[in-house]
Coordinates of C-alpha atoms (C1' of nucleotides) in Angstrom, one line a residue:
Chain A
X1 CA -72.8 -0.7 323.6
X2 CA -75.9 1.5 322.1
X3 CA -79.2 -0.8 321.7
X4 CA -78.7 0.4 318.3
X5 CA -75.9 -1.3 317.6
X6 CA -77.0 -4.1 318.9
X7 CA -79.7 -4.3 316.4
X8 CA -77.4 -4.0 313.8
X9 CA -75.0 -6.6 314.7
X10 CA -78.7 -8.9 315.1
X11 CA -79.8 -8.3 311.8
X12 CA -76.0 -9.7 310.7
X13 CA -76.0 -12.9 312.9
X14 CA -77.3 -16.4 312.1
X15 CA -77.6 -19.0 314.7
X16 CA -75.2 -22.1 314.7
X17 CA -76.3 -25.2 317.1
X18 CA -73.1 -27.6 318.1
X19 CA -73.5 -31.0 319.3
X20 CA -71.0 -32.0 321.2
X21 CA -67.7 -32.2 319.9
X22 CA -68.8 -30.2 316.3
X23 CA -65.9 -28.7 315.0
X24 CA -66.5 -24.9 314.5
X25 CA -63.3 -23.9 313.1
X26 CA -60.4 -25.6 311.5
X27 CA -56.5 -24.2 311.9
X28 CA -55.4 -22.6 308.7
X29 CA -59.1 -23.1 306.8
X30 CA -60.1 -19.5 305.7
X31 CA -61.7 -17.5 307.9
X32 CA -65.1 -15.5 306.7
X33 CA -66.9 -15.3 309.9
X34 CA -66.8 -14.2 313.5
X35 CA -68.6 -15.8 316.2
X36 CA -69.9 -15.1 319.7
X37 CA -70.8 -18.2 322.1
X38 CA -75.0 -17.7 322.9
X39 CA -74.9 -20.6 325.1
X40 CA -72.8 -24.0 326.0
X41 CA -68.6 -24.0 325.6
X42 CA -65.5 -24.2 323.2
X43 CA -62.4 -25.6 323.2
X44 CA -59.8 -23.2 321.4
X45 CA -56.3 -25.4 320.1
X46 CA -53.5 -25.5 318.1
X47 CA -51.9 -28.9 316.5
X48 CA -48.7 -29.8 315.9
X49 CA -48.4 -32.3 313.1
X50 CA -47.7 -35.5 315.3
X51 CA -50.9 -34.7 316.7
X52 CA -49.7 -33.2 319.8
X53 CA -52.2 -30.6 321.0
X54 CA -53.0 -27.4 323.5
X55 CA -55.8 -25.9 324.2
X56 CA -55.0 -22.3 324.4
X57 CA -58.8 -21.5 326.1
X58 CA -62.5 -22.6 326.6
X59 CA -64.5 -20.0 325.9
X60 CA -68.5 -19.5 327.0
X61 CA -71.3 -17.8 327.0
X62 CA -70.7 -14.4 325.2
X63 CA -67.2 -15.0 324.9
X64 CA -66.4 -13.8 321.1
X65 CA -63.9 -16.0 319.0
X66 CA -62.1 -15.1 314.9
X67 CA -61.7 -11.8 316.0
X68 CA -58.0 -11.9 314.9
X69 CA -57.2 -10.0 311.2
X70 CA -56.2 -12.6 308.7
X71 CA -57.2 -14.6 306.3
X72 CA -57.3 -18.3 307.7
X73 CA -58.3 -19.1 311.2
X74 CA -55.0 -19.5 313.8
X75 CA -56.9 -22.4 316.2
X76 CA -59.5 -25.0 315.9
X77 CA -62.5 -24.6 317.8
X78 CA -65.1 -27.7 318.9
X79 CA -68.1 -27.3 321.1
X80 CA -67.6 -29.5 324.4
X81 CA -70.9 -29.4 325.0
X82 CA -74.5 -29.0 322.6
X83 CA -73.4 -25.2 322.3
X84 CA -74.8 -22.5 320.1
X85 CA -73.0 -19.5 318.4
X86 CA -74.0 -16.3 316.3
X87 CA -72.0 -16.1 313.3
X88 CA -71.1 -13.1 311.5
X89 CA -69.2 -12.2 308.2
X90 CA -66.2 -10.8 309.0
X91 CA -67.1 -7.9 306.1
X92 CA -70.3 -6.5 307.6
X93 CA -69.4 -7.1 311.1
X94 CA -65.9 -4.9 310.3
X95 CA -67.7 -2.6 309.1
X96 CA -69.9 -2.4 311.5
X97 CA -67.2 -2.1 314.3
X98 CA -66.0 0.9 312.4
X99 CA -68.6 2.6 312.3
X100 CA -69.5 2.0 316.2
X101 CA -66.9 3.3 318.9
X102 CA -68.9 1.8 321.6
X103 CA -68.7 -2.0 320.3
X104 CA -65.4 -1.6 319.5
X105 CA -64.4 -0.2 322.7
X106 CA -65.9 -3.0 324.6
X107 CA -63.8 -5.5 321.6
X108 CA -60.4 -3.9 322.5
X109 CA -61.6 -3.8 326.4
X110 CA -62.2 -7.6 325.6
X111 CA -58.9 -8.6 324.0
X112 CA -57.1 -6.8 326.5
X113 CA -58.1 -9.0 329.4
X114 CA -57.6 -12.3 327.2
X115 CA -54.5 -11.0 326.3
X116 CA -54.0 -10.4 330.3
X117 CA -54.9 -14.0 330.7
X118 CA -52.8 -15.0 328.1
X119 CA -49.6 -13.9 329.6
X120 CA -50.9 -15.9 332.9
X121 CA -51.2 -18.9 330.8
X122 CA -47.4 -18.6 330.0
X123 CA -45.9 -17.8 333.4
X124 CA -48.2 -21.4 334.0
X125 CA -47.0 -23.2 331.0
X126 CA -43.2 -22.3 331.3
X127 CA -42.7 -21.8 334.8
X128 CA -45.3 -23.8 337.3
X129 CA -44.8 -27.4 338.5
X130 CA -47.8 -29.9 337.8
X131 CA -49.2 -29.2 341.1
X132 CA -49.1 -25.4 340.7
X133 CA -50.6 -25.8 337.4
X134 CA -53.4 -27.4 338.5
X135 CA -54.1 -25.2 341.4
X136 CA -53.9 -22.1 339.4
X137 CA -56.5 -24.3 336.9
X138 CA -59.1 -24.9 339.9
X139 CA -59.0 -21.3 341.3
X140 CA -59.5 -19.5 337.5
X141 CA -62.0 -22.0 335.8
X142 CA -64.8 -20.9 338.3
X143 CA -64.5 -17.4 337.4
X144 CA -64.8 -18.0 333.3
X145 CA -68.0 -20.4 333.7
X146 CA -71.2 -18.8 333.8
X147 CA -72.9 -22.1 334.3
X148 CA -70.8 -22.2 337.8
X149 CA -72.0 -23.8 340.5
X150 CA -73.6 -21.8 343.4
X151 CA -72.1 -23.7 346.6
X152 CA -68.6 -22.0 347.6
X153 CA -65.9 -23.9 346.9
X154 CA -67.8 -26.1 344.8
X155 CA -65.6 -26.3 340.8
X156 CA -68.0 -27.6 337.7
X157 CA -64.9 -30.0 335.5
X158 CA -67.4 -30.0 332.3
X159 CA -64.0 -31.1 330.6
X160 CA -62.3 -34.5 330.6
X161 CA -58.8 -35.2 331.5
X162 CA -57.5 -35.0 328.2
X163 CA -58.6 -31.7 327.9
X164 CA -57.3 -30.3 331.3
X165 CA -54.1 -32.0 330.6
X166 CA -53.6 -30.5 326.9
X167 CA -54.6 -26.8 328.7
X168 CA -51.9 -27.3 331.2
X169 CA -49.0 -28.5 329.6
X170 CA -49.6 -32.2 330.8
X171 CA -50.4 -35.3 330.4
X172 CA -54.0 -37.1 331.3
X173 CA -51.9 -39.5 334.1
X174 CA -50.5 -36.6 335.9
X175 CA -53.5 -34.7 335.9
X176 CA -55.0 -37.6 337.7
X177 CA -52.5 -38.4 340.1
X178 CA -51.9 -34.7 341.2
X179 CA -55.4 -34.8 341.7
X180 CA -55.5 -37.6 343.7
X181 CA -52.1 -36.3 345.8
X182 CA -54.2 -33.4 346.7
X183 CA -57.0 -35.2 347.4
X184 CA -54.6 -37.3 350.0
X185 CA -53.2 -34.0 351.4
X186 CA -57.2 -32.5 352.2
X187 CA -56.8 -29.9 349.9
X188 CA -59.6 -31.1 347.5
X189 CA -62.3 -33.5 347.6
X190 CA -64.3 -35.1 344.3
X191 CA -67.8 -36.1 345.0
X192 CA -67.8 -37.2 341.4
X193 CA -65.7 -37.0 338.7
X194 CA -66.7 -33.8 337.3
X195 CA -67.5 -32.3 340.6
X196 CA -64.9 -30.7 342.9
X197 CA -65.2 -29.4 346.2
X198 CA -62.0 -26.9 347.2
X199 CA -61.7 -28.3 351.0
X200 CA -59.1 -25.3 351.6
X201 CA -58.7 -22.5 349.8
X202 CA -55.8 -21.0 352.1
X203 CA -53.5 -24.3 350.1
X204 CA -54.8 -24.1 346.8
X205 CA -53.8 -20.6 346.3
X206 CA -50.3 -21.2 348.0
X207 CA -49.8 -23.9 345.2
X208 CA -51.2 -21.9 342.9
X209 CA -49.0 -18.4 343.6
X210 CA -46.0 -21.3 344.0
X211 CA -45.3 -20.2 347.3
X212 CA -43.1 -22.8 348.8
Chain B
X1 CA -54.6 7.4 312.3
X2 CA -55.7 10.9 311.8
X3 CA -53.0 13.5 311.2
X4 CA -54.9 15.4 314.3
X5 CA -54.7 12.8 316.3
X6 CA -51.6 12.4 316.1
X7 CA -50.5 15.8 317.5
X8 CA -53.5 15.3 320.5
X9 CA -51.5 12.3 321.4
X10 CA -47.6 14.1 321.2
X11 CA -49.5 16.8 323.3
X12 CA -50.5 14.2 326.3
X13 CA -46.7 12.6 325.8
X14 CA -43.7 13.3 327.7
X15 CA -40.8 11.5 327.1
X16 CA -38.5 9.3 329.1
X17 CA -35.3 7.8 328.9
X18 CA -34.2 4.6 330.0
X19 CA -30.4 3.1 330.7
X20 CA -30.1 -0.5 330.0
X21 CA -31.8 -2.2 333.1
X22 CA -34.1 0.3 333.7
X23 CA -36.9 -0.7 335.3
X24 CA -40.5 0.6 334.0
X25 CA -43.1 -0.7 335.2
X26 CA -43.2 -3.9 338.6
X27 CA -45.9 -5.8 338.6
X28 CA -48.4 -4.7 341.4
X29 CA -47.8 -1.2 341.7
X30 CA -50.4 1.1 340.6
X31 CA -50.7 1.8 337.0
X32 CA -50.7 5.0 336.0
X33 CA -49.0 5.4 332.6
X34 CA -49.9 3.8 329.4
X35 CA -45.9 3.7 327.0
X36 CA -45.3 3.7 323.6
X37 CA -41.5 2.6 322.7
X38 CA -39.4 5.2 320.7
X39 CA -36.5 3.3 320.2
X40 CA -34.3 0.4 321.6
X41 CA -36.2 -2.7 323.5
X42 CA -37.6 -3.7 326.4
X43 CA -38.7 -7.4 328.0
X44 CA -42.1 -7.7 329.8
X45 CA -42.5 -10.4 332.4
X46 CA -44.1 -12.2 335.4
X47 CA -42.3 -13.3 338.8
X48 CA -43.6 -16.2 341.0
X49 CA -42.5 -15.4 344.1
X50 CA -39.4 -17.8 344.8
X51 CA -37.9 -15.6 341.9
X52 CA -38.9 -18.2 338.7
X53 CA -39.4 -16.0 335.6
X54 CA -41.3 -15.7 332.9
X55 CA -40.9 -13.2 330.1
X56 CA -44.2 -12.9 328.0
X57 CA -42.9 -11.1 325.4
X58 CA -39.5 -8.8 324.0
X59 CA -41.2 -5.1 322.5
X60 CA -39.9 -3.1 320.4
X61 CA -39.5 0.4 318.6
X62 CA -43.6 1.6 318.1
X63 CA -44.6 -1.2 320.7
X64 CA -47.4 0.1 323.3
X65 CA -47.4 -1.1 326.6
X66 CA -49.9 -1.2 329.6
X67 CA -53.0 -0.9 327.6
X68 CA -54.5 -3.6 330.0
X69 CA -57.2 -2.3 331.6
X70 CA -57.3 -2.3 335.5
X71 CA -55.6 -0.4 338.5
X72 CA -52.1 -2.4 338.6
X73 CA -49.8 -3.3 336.6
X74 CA -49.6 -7.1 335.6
X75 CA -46.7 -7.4 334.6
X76 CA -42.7 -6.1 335.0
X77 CA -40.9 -4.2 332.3
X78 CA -37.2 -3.8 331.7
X79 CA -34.7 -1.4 329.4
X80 CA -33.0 -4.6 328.1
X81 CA -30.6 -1.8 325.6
X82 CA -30.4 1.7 326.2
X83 CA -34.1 2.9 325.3
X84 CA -36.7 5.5 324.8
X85 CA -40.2 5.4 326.1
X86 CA -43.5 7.9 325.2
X87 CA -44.9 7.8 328.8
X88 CA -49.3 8.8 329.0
X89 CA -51.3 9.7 331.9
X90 CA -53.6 6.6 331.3
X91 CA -57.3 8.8 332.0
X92 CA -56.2 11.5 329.4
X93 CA -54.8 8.4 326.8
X94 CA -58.4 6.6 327.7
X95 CA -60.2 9.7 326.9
X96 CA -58.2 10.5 323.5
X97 CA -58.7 6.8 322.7
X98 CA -62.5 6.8 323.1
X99 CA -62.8 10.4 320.9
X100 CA -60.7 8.7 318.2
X101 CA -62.0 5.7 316.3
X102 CA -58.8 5.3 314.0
X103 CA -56.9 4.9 317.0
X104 CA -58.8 2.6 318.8
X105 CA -59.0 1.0 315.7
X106 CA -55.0 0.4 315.8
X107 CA -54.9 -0.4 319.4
X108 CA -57.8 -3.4 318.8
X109 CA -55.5 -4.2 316.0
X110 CA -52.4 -4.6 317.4
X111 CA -54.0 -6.5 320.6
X112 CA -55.5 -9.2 318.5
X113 CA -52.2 -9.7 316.5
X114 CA -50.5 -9.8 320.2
X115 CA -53.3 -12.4 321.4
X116 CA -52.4 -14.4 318.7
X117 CA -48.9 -14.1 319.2
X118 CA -49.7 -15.2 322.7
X119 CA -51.9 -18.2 321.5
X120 CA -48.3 -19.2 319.6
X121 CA -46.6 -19.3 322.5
X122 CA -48.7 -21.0 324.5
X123 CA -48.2 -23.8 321.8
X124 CA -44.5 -23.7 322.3
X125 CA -44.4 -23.4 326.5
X126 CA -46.8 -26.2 327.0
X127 CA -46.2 -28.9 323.8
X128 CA -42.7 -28.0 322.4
X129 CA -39.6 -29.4 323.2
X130 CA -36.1 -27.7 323.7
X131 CA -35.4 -27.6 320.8
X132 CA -38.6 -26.9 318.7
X133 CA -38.8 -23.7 321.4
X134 CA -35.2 -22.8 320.3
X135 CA -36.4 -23.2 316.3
X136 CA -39.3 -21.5 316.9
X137 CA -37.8 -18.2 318.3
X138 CA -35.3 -17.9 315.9
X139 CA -37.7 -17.8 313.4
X140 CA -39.8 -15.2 314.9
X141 CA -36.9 -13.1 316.6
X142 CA -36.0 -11.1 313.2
X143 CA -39.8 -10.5 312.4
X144 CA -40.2 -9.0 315.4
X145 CA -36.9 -6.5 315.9
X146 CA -36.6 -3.3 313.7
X147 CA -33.4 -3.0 313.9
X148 CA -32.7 -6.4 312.6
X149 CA -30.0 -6.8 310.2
X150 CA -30.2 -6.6 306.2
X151 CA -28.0 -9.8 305.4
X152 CA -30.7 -12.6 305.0
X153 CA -30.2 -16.0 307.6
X154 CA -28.7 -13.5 310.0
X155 CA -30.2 -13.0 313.1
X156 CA -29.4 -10.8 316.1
X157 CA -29.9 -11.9 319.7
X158 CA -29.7 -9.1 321.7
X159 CA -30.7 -10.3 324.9
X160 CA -28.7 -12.9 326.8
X161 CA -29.2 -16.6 327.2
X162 CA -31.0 -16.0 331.0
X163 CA -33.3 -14.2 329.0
X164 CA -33.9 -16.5 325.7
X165 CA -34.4 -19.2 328.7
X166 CA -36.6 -17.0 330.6
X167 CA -39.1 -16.6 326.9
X168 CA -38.8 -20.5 326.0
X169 CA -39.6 -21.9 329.7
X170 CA -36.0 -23.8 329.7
X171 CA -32.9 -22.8 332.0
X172 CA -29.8 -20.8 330.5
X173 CA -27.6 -24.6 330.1
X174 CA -30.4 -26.3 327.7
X175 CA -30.5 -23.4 325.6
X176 CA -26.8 -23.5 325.0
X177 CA -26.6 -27.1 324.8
X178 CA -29.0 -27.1 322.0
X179 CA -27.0 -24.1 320.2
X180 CA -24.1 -26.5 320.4
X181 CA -26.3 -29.1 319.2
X182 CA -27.9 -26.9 316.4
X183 CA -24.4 -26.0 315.3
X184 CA -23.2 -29.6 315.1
X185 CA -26.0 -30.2 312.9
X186 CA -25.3 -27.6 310.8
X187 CA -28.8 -26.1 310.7
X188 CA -27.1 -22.6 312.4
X189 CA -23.3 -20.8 312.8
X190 CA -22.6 -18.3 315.3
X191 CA -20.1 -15.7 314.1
X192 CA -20.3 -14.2 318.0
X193 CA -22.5 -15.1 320.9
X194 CA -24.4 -12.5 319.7
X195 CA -24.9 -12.9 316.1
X196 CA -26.3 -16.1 314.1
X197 CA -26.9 -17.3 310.8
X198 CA -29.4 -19.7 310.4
X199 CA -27.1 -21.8 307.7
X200 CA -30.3 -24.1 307.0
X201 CA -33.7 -22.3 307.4
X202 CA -35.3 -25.8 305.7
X203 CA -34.1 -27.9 309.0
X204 CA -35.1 -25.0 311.4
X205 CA -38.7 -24.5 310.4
X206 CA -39.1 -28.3 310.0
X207 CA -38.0 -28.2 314.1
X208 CA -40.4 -25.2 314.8
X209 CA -43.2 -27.0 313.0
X210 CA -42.6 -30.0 314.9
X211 CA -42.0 -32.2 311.9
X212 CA -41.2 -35.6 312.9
Chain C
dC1 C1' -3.4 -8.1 332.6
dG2 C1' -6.5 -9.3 336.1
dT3 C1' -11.2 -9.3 337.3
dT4 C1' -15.9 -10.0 336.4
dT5 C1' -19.6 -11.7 334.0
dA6 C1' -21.6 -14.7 330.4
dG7 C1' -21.5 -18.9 328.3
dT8 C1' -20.3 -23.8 327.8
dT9 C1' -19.7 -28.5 329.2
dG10 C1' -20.1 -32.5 332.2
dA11 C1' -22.2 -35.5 336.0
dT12 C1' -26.1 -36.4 338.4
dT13 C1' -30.9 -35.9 339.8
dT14 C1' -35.7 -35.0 339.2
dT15 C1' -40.0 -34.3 337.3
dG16 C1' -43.2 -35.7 334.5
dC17 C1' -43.7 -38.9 330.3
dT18 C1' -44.4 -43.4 328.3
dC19 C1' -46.1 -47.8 328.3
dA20 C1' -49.0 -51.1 330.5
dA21 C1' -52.3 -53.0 333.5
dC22 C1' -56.2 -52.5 336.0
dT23 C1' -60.7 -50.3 337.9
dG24 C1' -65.0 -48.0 337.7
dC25 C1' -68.8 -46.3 335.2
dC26 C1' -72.5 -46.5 332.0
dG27 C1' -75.2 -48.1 328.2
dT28 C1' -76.9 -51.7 325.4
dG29 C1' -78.8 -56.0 324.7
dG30 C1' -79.5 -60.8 325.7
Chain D
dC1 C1' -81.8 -57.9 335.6
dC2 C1' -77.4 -59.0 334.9
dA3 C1' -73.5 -59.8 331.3
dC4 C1' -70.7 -57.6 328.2
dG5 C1' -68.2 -54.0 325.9
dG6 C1' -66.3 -49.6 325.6
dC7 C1' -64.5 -45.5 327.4
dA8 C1' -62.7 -42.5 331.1
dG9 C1' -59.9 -42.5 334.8
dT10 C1' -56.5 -44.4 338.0
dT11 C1' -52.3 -46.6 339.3
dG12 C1' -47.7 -48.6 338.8
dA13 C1' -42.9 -49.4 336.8
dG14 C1' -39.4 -47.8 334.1
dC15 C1' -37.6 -44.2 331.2
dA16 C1' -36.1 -39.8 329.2
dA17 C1' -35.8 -34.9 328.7
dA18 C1' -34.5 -31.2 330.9
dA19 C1' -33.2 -29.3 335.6
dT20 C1' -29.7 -28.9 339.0
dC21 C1' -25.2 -28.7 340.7
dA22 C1' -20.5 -28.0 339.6
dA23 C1' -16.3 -27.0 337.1
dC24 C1' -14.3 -24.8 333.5
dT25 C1' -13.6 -21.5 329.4
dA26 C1' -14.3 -17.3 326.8
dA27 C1' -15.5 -12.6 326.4
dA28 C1' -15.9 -7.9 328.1
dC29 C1' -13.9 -4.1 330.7
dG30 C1' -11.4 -1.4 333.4

DNA sequence: CGTTTAGTTGATTTTGCTCAACTGCCGTGG
DNA sequence: CCACGGCAGTTGAGCAAAATCAACTAAACG
């Protein structure tokens, strides 16, 4: 992207700060702005009206998010975390995007891996068993957080169980005991609650490709 | 899209014709075609290795395929009717795309619509049940084909039940018992096994929606 | 017609869900 | 500093939805 457009889009954005849990966007409120994560994480869902929930992503640091045409939002969005955004009106940053190849090159380069990710998420959701689901879940969320730990092997869970279990199809009790049954088999260990250490990769990723 | 760009693309195009079965694409080989669909259908989808399938998506006439950026194909694609395929060299497509705003312009277009497709489905694999899946597609199936047919509640279903179970994340036996169960309640009738009439949309989007 | 393939139906099993109790972890305040 | 309350997480028992296994029936096709 050309440092000019860059300007541009600054001189477009204002800055949002999040506390945790803020609610960014609502499913089906209209939808005049476009955001891209600065710093912290999102949750991205869909309801249904009984309340039950998925998360269809997290999203961080310069992830963009209401890029989709329409005229109400399609998801909900809360920050997990104190989290800030840029906001842009979706008018002016069209426009914009029009009128610059380069941004909107690196937009459609963008979409294209979600949408990549996307059809991973559904081989997960309608095909894996708990176990695989979680695996798969361990070996991608290091990849997608830029506030990763360091130490190989070593997985950040900046989410709670609810949330895992609502991005994998499950429910918070089986998260936790296929945690703990791959805890009991060595394949993981959990320092903390939120902290993870991968004890061997070689099984995770045989769970996780559902070899049997 | 530009008149001119038009004819640049028909120039990179050769075109190739598929029997019913046909394969197009398997996942992992090396990618080096980007398709546009002419006519008839294909379905896209992902193997785990014991042979478990998930189809992401069915595509249709003016559907493009492989835009996914990378060296392999992720993802199978099959002729599920006799069909016709535009077939680019992807470098030559990349380059026409990158010269050609109102193209990319589509392409970024169509994606996001895809994603958020995708983000749908990921609410129905991971939270729906049987039969809010089964609700759900045959709401969305006629939007979807081109060649669907004129008389209102009546819906097509060209591909077979392995392959309606293979979309919805169920086996081929749930989604005939609920069929049998739909047509008991009188929300559907199937004239053949092929063609339905949706004999109560009310009751069928109140299932899709989830309604209690 | 007879053969093959797709689809339906039934009996049984399994995976993960539901409901419920219990544990651990903090934070607040007496 | 410890007691209490609240929330997140774990564990257990029983249940239910959908999967599996197994006939059986209906179309499709030569």
């Amino acid at each position: 992207m050309a440092d000019a457009d860059l300007v541009r889009l600054g001189s477009l954005a204002e800055v949002v700060t999040l506390k945790a849990g803020a609610v960014l966007t609502r499913e089906g409120d209209v939808a005049p702005y476009v955001f891209n994560i600065t710093s912290g994480s999102l949750r991205v869902y869909k309801l249904l009206p009984d309340g039950r929930r998925q998360i269809t992503g997290f999203l961080f640091a310069g992830d963009f998010l209401g890029l989709a045409i329409g005229e109400h939002y399609v998801f909900s969005a809360e920050a997990i975390e104190p989290t800030t955004v840029c906001r842009f009106r979706k008018g002016p940053f069209r426009a914009l995007v029009e009128s610059s190849s380069p941004l909107e090159h690196m937009l459609l380069h963008r979409t294209s891996h979600e949408l990549a990710a996307a059809q991973n998420q559904m081989l997960l959701l309608g095909r894996k068993t708990a176990i695989e689901r979680l695996a798969s879940f361990l070996l991608d969320l290091p990849g997608h957080d830029p506030a990763r730990p360091t130490a190989p092997g070593h997985v950040r869970l900046p989410m709670k169980r609810g949330e895992i279990a609502d991005y994998l199809g499950l429910t918070i009790e089986t998260v936790s005991r296929v945690l703990t049954r791959m805890k009991a088999k060595g394949i993981i260990s959990m320092p903390s609650q939120s902290d993870l250490i991968v004890e061997r990769p070689d099984l995770l990723r045989a769970h996780a490709d559902g070899e049997v």
